[in-house]
Structures are given as C-alpha cells and as structure tokens.
Short mmCIF file of C-alpha atoms and ligand atoms in Angstrom, two decimals:
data_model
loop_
_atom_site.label_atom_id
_atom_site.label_comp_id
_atom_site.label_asym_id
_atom_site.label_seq_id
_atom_site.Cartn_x
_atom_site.Cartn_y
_atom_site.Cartn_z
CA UNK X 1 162.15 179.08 213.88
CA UNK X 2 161.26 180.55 210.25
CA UNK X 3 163.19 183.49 209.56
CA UNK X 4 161.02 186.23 208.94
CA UNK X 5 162.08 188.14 205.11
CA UNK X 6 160.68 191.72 203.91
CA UNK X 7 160.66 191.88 200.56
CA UNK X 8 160.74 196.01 199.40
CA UNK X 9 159.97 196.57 195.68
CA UNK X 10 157.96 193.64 195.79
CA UNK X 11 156.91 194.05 192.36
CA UNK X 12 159.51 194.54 190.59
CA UNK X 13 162.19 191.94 188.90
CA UNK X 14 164.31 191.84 191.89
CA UNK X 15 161.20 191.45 194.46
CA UNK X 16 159.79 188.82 192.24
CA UNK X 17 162.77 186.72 191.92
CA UNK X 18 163.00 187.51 196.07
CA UNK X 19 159.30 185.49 196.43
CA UNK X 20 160.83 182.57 194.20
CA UNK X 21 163.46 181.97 196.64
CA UNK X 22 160.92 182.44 199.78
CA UNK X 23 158.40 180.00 197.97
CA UNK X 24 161.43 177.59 197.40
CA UNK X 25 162.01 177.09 201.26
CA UNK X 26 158.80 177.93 202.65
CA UNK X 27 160.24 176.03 205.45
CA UNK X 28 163.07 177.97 206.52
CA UNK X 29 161.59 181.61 205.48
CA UNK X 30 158.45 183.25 206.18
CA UNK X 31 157.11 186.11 203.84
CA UNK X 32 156.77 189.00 206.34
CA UNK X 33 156.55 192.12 204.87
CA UNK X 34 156.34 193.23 201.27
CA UNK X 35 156.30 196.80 200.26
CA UNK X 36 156.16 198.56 196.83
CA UNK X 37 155.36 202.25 195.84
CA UNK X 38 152.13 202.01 194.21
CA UNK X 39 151.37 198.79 192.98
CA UNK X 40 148.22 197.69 195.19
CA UNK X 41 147.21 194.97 192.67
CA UNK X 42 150.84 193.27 193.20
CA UNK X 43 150.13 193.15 196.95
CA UNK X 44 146.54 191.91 196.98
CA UNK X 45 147.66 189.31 195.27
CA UNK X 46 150.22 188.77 198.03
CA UNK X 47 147.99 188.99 200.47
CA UNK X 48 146.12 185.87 199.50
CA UNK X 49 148.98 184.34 199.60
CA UNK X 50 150.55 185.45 202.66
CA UNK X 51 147.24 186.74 204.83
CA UNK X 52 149.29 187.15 208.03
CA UNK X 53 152.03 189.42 206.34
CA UNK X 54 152.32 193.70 206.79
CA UNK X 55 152.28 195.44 203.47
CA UNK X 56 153.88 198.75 202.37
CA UNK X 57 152.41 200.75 199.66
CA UNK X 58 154.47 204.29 199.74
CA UNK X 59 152.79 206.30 197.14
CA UNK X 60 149.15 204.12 197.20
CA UNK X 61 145.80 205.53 198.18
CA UNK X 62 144.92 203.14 201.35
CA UNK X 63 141.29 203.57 200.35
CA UNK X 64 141.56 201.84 197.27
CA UNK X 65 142.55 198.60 198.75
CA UNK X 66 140.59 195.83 199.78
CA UNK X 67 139.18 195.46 203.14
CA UNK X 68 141.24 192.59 204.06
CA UNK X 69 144.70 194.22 202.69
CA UNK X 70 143.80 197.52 204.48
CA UNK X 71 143.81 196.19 207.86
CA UNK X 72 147.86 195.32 207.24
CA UNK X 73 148.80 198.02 204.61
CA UNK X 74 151.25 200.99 205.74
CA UNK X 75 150.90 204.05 203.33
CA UNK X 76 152.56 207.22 203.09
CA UNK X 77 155.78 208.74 202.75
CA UNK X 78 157.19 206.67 205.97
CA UNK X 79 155.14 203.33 205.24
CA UNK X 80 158.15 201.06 204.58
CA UNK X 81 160.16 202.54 207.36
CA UNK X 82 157.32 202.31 209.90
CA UNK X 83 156.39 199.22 208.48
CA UNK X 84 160.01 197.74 209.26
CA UNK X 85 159.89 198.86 212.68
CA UNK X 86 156.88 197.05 213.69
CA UNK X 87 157.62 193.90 212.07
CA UNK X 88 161.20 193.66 212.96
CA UNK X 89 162.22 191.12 210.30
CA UNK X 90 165.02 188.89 210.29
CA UNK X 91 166.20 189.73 206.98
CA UNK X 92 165.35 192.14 204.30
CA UNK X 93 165.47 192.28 200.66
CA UNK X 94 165.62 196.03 199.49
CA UNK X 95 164.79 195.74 195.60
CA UNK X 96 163.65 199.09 195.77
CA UNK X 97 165.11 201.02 192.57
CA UNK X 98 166.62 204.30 192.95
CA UNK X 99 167.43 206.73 195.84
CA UNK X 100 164.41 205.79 197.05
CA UNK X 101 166.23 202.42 198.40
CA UNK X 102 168.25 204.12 200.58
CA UNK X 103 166.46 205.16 203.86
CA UNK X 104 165.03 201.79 203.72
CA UNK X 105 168.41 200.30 203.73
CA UNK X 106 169.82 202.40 206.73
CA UNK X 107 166.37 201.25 208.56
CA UNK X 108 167.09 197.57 207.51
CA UNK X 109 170.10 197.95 209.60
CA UNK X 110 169.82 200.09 211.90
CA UNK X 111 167.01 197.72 213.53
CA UNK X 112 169.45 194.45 213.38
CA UNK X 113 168.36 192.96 210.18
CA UNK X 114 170.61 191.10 207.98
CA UNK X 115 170.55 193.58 204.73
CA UNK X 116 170.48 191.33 200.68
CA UNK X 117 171.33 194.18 198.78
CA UNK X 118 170.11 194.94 195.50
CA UNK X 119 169.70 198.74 195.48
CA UNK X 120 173.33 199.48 194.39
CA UNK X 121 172.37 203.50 194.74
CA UNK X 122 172.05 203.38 198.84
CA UNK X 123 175.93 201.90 198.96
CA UNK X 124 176.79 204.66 196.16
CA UNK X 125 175.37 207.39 197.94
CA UNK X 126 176.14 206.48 202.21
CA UNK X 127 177.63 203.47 202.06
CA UNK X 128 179.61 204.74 205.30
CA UNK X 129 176.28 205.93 207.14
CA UNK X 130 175.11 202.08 206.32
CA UNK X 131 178.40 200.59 207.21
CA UNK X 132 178.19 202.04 210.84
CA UNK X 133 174.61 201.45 211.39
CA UNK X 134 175.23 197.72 210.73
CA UNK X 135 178.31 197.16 213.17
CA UNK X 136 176.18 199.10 215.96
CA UNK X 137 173.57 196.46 215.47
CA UNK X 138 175.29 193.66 214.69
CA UNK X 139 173.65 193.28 211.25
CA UNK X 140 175.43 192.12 208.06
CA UNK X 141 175.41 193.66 205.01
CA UNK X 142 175.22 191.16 201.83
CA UNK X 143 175.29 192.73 198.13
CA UNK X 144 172.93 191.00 195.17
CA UNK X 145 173.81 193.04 192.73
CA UNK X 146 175.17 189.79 190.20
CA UNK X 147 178.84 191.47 189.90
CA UNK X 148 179.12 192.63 193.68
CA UNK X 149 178.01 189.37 194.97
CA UNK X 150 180.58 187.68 192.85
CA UNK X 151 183.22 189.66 193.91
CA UNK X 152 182.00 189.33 197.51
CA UNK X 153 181.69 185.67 197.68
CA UNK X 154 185.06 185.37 195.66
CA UNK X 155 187.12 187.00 198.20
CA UNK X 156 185.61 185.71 200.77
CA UNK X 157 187.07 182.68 199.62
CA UNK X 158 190.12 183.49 199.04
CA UNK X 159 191.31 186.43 201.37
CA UNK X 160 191.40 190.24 201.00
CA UNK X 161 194.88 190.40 201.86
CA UNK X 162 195.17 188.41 198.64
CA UNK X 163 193.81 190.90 196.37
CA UNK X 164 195.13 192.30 193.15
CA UNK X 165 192.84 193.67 191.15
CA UNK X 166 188.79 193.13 190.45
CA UNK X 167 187.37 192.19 186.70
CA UNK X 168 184.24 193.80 186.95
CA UNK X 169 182.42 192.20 183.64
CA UNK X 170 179.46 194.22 181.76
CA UNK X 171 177.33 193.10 179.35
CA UNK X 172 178.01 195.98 177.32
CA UNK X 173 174.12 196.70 177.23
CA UNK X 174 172.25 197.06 174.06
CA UNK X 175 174.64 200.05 171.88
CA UNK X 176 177.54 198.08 172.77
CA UNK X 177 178.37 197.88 168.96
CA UNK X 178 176.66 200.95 167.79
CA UNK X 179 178.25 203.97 166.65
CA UNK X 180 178.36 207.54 167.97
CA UNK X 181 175.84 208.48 165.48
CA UNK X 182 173.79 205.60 166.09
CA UNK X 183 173.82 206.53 169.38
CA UNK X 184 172.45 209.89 168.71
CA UNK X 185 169.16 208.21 167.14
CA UNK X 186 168.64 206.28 170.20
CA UNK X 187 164.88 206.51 171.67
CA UNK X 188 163.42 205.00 174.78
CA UNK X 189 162.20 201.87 173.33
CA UNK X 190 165.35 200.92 171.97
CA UNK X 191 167.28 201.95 175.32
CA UNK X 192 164.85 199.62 177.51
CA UNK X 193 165.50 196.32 175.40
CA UNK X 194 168.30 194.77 177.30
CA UNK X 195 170.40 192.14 175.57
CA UNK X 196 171.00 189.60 178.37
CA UNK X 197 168.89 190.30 181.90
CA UNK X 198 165.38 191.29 182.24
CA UNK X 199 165.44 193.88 184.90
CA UNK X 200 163.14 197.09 185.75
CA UNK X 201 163.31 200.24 183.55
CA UNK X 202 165.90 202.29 185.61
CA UNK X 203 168.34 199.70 185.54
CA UNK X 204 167.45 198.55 182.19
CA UNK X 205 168.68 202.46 180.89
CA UNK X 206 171.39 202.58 182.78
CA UNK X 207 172.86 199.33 181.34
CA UNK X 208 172.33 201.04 177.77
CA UNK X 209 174.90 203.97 179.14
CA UNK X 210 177.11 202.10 181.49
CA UNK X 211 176.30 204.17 183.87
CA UNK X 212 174.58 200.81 185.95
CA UNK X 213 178.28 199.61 185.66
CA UNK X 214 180.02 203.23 186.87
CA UNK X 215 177.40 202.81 189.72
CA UNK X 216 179.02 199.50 190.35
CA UNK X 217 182.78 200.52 189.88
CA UNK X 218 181.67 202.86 192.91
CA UNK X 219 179.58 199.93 194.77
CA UNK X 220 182.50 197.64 194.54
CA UNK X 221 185.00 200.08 195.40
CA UNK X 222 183.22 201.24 198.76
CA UNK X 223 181.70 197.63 199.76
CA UNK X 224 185.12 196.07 199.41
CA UNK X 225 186.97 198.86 200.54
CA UNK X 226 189.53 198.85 197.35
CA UNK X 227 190.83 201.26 195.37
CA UNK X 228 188.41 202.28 192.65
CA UNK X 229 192.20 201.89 190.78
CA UNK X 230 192.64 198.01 190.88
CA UNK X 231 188.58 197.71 189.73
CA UNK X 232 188.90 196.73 185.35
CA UNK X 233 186.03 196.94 183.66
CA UNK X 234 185.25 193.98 180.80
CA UNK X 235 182.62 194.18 178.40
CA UNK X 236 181.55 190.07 178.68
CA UNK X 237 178.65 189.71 176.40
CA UNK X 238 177.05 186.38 177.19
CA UNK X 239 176.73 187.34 181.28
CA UNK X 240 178.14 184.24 182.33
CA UNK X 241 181.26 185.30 184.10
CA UNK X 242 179.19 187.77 186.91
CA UNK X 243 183.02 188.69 187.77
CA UNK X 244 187.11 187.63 188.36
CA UNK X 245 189.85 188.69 190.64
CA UNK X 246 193.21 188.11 190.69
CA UNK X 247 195.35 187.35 193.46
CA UNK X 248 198.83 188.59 194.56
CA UNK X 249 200.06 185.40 192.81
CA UNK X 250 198.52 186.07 189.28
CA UNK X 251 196.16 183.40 189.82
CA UNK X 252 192.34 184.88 188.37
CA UNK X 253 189.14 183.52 189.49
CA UNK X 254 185.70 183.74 188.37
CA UNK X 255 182.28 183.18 189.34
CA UNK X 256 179.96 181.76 187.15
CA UNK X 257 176.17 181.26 186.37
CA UNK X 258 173.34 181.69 184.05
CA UNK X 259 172.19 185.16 184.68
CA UNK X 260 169.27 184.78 186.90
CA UNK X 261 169.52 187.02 189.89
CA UNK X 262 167.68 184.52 191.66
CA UNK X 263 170.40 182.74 192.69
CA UNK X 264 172.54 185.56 194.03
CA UNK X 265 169.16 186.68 196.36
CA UNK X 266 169.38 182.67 197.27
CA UNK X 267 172.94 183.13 198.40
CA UNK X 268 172.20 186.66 200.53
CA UNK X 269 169.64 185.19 202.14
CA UNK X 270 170.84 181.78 202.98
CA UNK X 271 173.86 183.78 203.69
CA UNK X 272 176.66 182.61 205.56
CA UNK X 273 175.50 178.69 204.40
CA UNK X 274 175.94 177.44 200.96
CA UNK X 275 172.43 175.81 200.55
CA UNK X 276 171.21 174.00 197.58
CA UNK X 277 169.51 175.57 194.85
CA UNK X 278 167.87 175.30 191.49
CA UNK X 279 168.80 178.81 189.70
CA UNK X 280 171.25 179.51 187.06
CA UNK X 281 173.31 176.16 187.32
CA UNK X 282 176.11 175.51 184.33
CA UNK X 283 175.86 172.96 182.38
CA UNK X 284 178.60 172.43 180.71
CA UNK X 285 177.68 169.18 178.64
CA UNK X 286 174.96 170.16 177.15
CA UNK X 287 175.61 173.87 176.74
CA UNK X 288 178.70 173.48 175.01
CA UNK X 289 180.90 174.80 172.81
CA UNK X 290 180.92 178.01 175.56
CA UNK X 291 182.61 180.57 174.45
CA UNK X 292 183.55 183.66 176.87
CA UNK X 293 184.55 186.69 175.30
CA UNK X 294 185.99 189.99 177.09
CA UNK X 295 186.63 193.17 175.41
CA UNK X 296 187.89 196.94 176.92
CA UNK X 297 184.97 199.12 177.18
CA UNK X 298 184.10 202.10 175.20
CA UNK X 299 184.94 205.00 177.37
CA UNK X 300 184.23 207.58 174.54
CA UNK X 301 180.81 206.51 173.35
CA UNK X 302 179.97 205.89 177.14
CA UNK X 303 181.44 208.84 179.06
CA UNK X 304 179.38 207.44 182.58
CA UNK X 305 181.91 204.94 182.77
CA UNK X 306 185.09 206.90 183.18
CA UNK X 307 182.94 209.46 185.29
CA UNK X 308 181.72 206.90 188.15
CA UNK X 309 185.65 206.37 188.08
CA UNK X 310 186.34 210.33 188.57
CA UNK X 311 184.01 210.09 191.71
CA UNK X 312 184.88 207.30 193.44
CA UNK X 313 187.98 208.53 193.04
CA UNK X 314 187.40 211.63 194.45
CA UNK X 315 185.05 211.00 197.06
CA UNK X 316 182.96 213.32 199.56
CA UNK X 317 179.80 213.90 197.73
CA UNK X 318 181.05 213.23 194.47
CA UNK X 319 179.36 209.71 193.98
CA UNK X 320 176.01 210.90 195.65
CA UNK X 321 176.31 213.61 192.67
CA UNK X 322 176.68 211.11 189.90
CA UNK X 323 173.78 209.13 191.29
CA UNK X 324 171.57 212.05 191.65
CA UNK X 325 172.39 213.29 188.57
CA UNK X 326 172.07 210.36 186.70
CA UNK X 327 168.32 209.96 187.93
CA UNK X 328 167.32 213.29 186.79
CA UNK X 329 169.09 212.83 183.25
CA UNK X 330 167.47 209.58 182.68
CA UNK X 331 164.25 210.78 183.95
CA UNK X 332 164.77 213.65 181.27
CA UNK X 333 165.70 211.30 178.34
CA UNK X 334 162.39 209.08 179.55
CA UNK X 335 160.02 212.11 179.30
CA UNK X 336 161.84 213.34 176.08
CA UNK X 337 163.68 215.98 177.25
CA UNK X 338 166.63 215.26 176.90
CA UNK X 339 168.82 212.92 173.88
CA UNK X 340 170.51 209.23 174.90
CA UNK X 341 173.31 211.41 174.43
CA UNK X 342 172.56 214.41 176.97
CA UNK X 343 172.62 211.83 179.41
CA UNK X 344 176.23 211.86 180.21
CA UNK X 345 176.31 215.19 179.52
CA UNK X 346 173.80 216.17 182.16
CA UNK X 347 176.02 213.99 184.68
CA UNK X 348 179.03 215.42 183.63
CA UNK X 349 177.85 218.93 183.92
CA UNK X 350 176.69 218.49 187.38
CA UNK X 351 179.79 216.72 188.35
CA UNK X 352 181.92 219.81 187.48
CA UNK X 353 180.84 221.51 190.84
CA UNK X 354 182.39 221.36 193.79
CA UNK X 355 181.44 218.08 195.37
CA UNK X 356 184.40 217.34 197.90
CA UNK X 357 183.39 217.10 201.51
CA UNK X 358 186.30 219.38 202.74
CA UNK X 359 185.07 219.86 206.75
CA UNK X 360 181.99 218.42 206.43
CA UNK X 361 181.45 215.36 207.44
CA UNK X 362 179.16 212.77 205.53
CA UNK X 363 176.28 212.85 207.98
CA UNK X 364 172.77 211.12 206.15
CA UNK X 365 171.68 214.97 206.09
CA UNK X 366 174.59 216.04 204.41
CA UNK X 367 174.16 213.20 201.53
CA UNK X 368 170.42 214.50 201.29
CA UNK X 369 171.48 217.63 200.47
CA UNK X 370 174.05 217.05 198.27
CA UNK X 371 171.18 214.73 196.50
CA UNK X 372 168.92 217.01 196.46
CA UNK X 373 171.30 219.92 194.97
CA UNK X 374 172.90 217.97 191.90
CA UNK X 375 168.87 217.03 191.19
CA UNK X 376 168.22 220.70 190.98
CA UNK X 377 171.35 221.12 188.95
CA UNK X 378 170.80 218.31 186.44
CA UNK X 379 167.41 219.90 185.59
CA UNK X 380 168.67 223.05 185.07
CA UNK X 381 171.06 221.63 182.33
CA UNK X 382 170.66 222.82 179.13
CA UNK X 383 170.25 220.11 176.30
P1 NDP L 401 161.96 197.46 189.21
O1 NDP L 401 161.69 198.76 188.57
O2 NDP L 401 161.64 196.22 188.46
O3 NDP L 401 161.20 197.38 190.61
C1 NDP L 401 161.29 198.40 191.57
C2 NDP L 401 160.37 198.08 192.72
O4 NDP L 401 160.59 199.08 193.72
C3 NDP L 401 158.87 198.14 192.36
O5 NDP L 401 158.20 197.13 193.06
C4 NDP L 401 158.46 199.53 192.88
O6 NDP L 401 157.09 199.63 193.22
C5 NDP L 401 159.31 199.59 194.13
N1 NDP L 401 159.52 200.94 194.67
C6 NDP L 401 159.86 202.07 194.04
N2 NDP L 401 159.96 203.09 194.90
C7 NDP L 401 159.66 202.59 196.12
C8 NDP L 401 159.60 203.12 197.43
N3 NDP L 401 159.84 204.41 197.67
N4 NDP L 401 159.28 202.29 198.46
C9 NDP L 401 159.01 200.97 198.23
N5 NDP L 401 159.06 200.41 197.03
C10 NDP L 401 159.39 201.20 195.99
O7 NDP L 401 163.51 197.49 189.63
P2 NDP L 401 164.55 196.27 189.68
O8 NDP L 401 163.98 195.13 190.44
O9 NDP L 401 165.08 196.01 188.33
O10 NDP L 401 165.75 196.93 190.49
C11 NDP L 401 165.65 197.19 191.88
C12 NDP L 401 167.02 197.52 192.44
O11 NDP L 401 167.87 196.39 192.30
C13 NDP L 401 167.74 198.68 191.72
O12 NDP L 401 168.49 199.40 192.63
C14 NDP L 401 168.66 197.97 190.74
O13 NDP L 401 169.81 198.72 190.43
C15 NDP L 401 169.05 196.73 191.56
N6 NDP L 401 169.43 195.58 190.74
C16 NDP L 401 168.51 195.00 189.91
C17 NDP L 401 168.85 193.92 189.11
C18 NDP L 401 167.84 193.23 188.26
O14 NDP L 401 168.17 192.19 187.67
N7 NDP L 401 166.64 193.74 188.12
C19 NDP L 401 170.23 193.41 189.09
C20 NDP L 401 171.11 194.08 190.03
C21 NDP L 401 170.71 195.12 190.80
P3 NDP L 401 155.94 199.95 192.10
O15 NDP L 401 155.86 198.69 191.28
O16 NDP L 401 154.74 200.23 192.88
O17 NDP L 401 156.45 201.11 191.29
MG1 MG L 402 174.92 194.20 188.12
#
C-alpha cells in the first residue's frame, strides 16, 4: 500500500522540494493532502495533478476557487487541522513557516502520523507537548531542518551515550563579513538575499541575524535532549558540512551534502530505510579542490545567537519568548518599523521579563499565552 503524505505549506520552498520527493516515488507515496495559507493558484495547480487529494487553504476565500478544487478545499482558521483529521495520512510534511506550524504539528501526531519536521518554531516553542503526543500514538517524530537532521541521523549511528559535544555549522548568512555599521544600513532587500540556500522570507531573515541558528541551538538542544552547553556553533560558509559531533573518544563526524533540503525531506520520509536518491550527492572528483572552512561566530554583531543560548538555557517559557519575539521584530523590520539592528534588540527586551515556568506547568495553553504576551511586548518596544 502507498503511503499517504500531507504536504502543509505546500507552496513554499520546503513544500515544493516535499512534491519532488513524492513525484520521485510515485510508487511508494501518494500526495494526500496539501495545505497552504492563501495561495489558491498553488493548489489548483495541484489539483490537476492530484484530483483525488483534500486541500487546505487557511486564510483563502473558498469562493474564489474553482469548482472542481472547492469540492476538496478546507478553509478557515481550523482547515489544516480538520483537514488532517479526515484524511488521516500516513505521514506529514509540516513546511509551514512560523508559529503557525505548530498546532499542525501537535495534530500530525496526535492522530498517529509519522511527523518530517521542517517548522523548527513548533519544537522551540512545545517540543514537550509534541514529544508526549507522539509516544501516546505511537508516531515518530523526524527533524528536516538540514542541521537537525544531520545531527539526528549522526547519532543515530553512532549512540547517544557516545556523545560529546554537537558542531552545529551556519552559513553565517549574508552580513557575515559586514561591519556593525554596515549592519546599521541594512534594508529588507539586502536581508532576504541569502548566500547559500534558497528558502522562504522568514527563514531567509532570520539567517541574516542568526537568529534561524539560535532557533536551532534550541531545536537541537530539546530534540536531542542535550545540554544547550555541549551545542558549538561554526560559521561554515560553503553549507556542505549540514553538521559534526564528537564522541566520548574525540573521534568527530560529519554529514555531508550539497545543500538541497530535498534530500533531508527524502530521508524523513523514507525514514527508518536508507533509500536511494538523486539530491545533493558529493562529488568529490569533479568538484574538487573542496575546501571547508569553520570560523567562531560573531556573538556581538549577532546578539540572537548568544540569546537562543540564554533561553534554552533557562527554559520554561523562555524559548517560546524568543520565538515570539523574534516574529514580531522581524515583522517590524519587514514593514519598516523597526532597523536590522532593533531586531535583537526587540528580542532581547522582551526576553528580560520573567519567563520561567516556576509552578506552572507547560500545558499547550500555557505556551499560547506566553506567545501571545512576548508578541504584545515586542510591539510595544520602542525603536
Ligand atoms: P516559505 O515561506 O517558503 O513557505 C511557507 C509555506 O507555509 C507557504 O506555502 C505558506 O502558504 C504556508 N503557510 C503559512 N501559514 C500557514 C498556515 N497557517 N497553514 C498552512 N500553511 C501555511 O517557508 P519555508 O519553506 O522556507 O520554511 C518553512 C518552514 O521550514 C519554516 O519553519 C522554516 O524555518 C523551516 N525550514 C526551511 C528551510 C528551507 O530551506 N526553506 C530549511 C530548514 C527549515 P502561502 O504561500 O499561502 O503563504
Ligand atoms: Mg537549518
């Protein structure tokens, strides 16, 4: 039997490189549900190609699609979660960017699907909520996130109880060689022209402030269950090495592949097999001389980093608070309200609350709330 894959965020860079890997093995996987926020064109087009799929438009107006797409199109602020119910599908891929990922991931699991994780912010914000949800059902939990999956598949290999410490690598992003005042001149075009990976917008910014790779020093830290103190981060600019670890031995090993995220959503959903594939393969013959640089990251010019470190450290609500606040303070620098710079200051501002869970316990309504409160906080920074 097929195994039936949704496909949330559909449109996006993660989604689309989700379809290549359906299209590639239209034998083994069957395009089942596909779900974006608004982007009806994206799924009519879908639907010609997949007529007996559901489809999920969150933020769409149902009257505006075709007849045909209508009849199978969820809408509405509970589409993708209704939508998941119904179709029950064997796996999911949630591409979905931003908070918005994470009620779909907690669905995902809590009806017994296997979970290829992309949106880093649902670990970052309940990873624990997830975590439970998935050993009730019985469904596993694979990261796709390039660095995550690295480390994942990595120690897999080689044994937790092994473990020393994590090389998470960065591509340093755009400013990695710019100066503070350079910084300071930085506008929105500039910040969404990523050196390496082509990836949607929210990502895309966060790369330019590290605070994509503070969201993964938390990710990594709460998936694996480590310390957030044995996680390094390395500024590696050609994003070949995704990631290394080293063992209790001082052997270090790495994972590495072109960057195409294609071939980490191949491995999460062909997940626990190692199945053939066409995406990102090494070749060393004809690509050579390789070289592989790694440098220590800027912590002054990009304050997000040692801050994701500061929460994960700290715990309770202190990650969801980063996330949250992060959101708002890129949203701000997007709609000009705010300087590249004011970014981390917006985050750092909001983390300064009180975030710790002290006797409350970190309940999905509890994380909501905390969202919700460093949102309202991070707008009410001044810049
Ligand atoms: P994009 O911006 O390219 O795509 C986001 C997709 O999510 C769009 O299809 C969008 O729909 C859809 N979407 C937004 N909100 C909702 C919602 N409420 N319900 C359903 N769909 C929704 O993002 P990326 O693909 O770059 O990133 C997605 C996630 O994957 C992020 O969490 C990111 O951090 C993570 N990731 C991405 C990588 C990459 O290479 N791109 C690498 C590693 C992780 P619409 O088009 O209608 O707006
Ligand atoms: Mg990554």
């Amino acid at each position: 039997m097929k195994k039936k894959v949704a496909v949330l965020g559909a449109g996006g860079s993660i989604g689309r490189g989700a379809l290549d890997v359906i299209r590639e093995r239209k034998d083994l996987f069957e395009g089942a549900l596909f779900a974006v926020d608004k982007n009806l064109n994206c799924l009519e087009e879908l639907f010609k190609e997949f007529p007996t799929a559901r489809f999920a438009a969150v933020s769409a107006d149902k009257d505006a699609a075709s007849e045909g797409l209508k009849k199978r199109l969820y809408c509405g602020k509970d589409a993708v979660l209704r939508a998941l119910e119904d179709v029950k599908p064997d796996a999911v891929v949630n591409g979905v960017s931003g908070a918005a990922g994470l009620l779909p991931s907690l669905k995902a699991v809590e009806i017994g699907c296997n979970l290829a994780l992309a949106n880093k912010e649902s670990v970052v914000m309940a990873w624990d909520i997830i975590k439970e949800a998935a050993q009730k059902s019985g469904s596993v939990v694979i990261p796709v996130d390039s660095e995550c999956s690295a480390i994942f598949n990595l120690v897999n290999q080689t044994g937790k109880e092994n473990l020393r410490r994590i090389i998470l690598t960065a591509s340093g992003g755009p400013f990695r060689d710019a100066s503070l005042e350079e910084l300071r001149e930085v506008d929105v075009e500039k910040a969404l022209r990523h050196p390496t990976w082509k990836m949607g917008p929210k990502i895309t910014l966060d790369s330019s402030t590290l605070a994509n790779k503070g969201l993964e020093v938390i990710q990594i830290s709460k998936i694996m269950e480590v310390s957030p103190s044995i996680i390094d981060v390395s500024v590696h600019r050609q994003s070949i090495v995704h990631s290394l670890i080293s063992l209790k031995d001082g052997a270090v090993y790495a994972a590495l592949s072109k960057p195409d995220m294609r071939l980490p959503i191949h491995q999460a959903l062909h997940y626990p097999l190692c199945e053939s594939s066409r995406w990102g393969e090494m070749d060393f013959e004809n690509d050579s001389p390789l070289s592989l640089t790694f440098e220590k990251p800027d912590c002054e010019k990009f304050p997000l980093l040692p801050l994701a470190f500061h929460a994960a450290k700290a715990g309770g609500f202190y990650p969801a608070a980063y996330n949250a606040a992060n959101e708002i303070a890129d949203e701000r620098f997007i709609k000009g309200d705010a300087s590249f710079l004011d970014i981390p200051k917006i985050t750092a501002s909001v983390l300064e609350a009180d975030w710790a869970a002290k006797d409350k316990s970190l309940t999905l309504e509890a994380v909501l709330e905390a969202d919700s409160a460093a949102r309202r906080m991070a707008w009410s920074v001044k810049c």
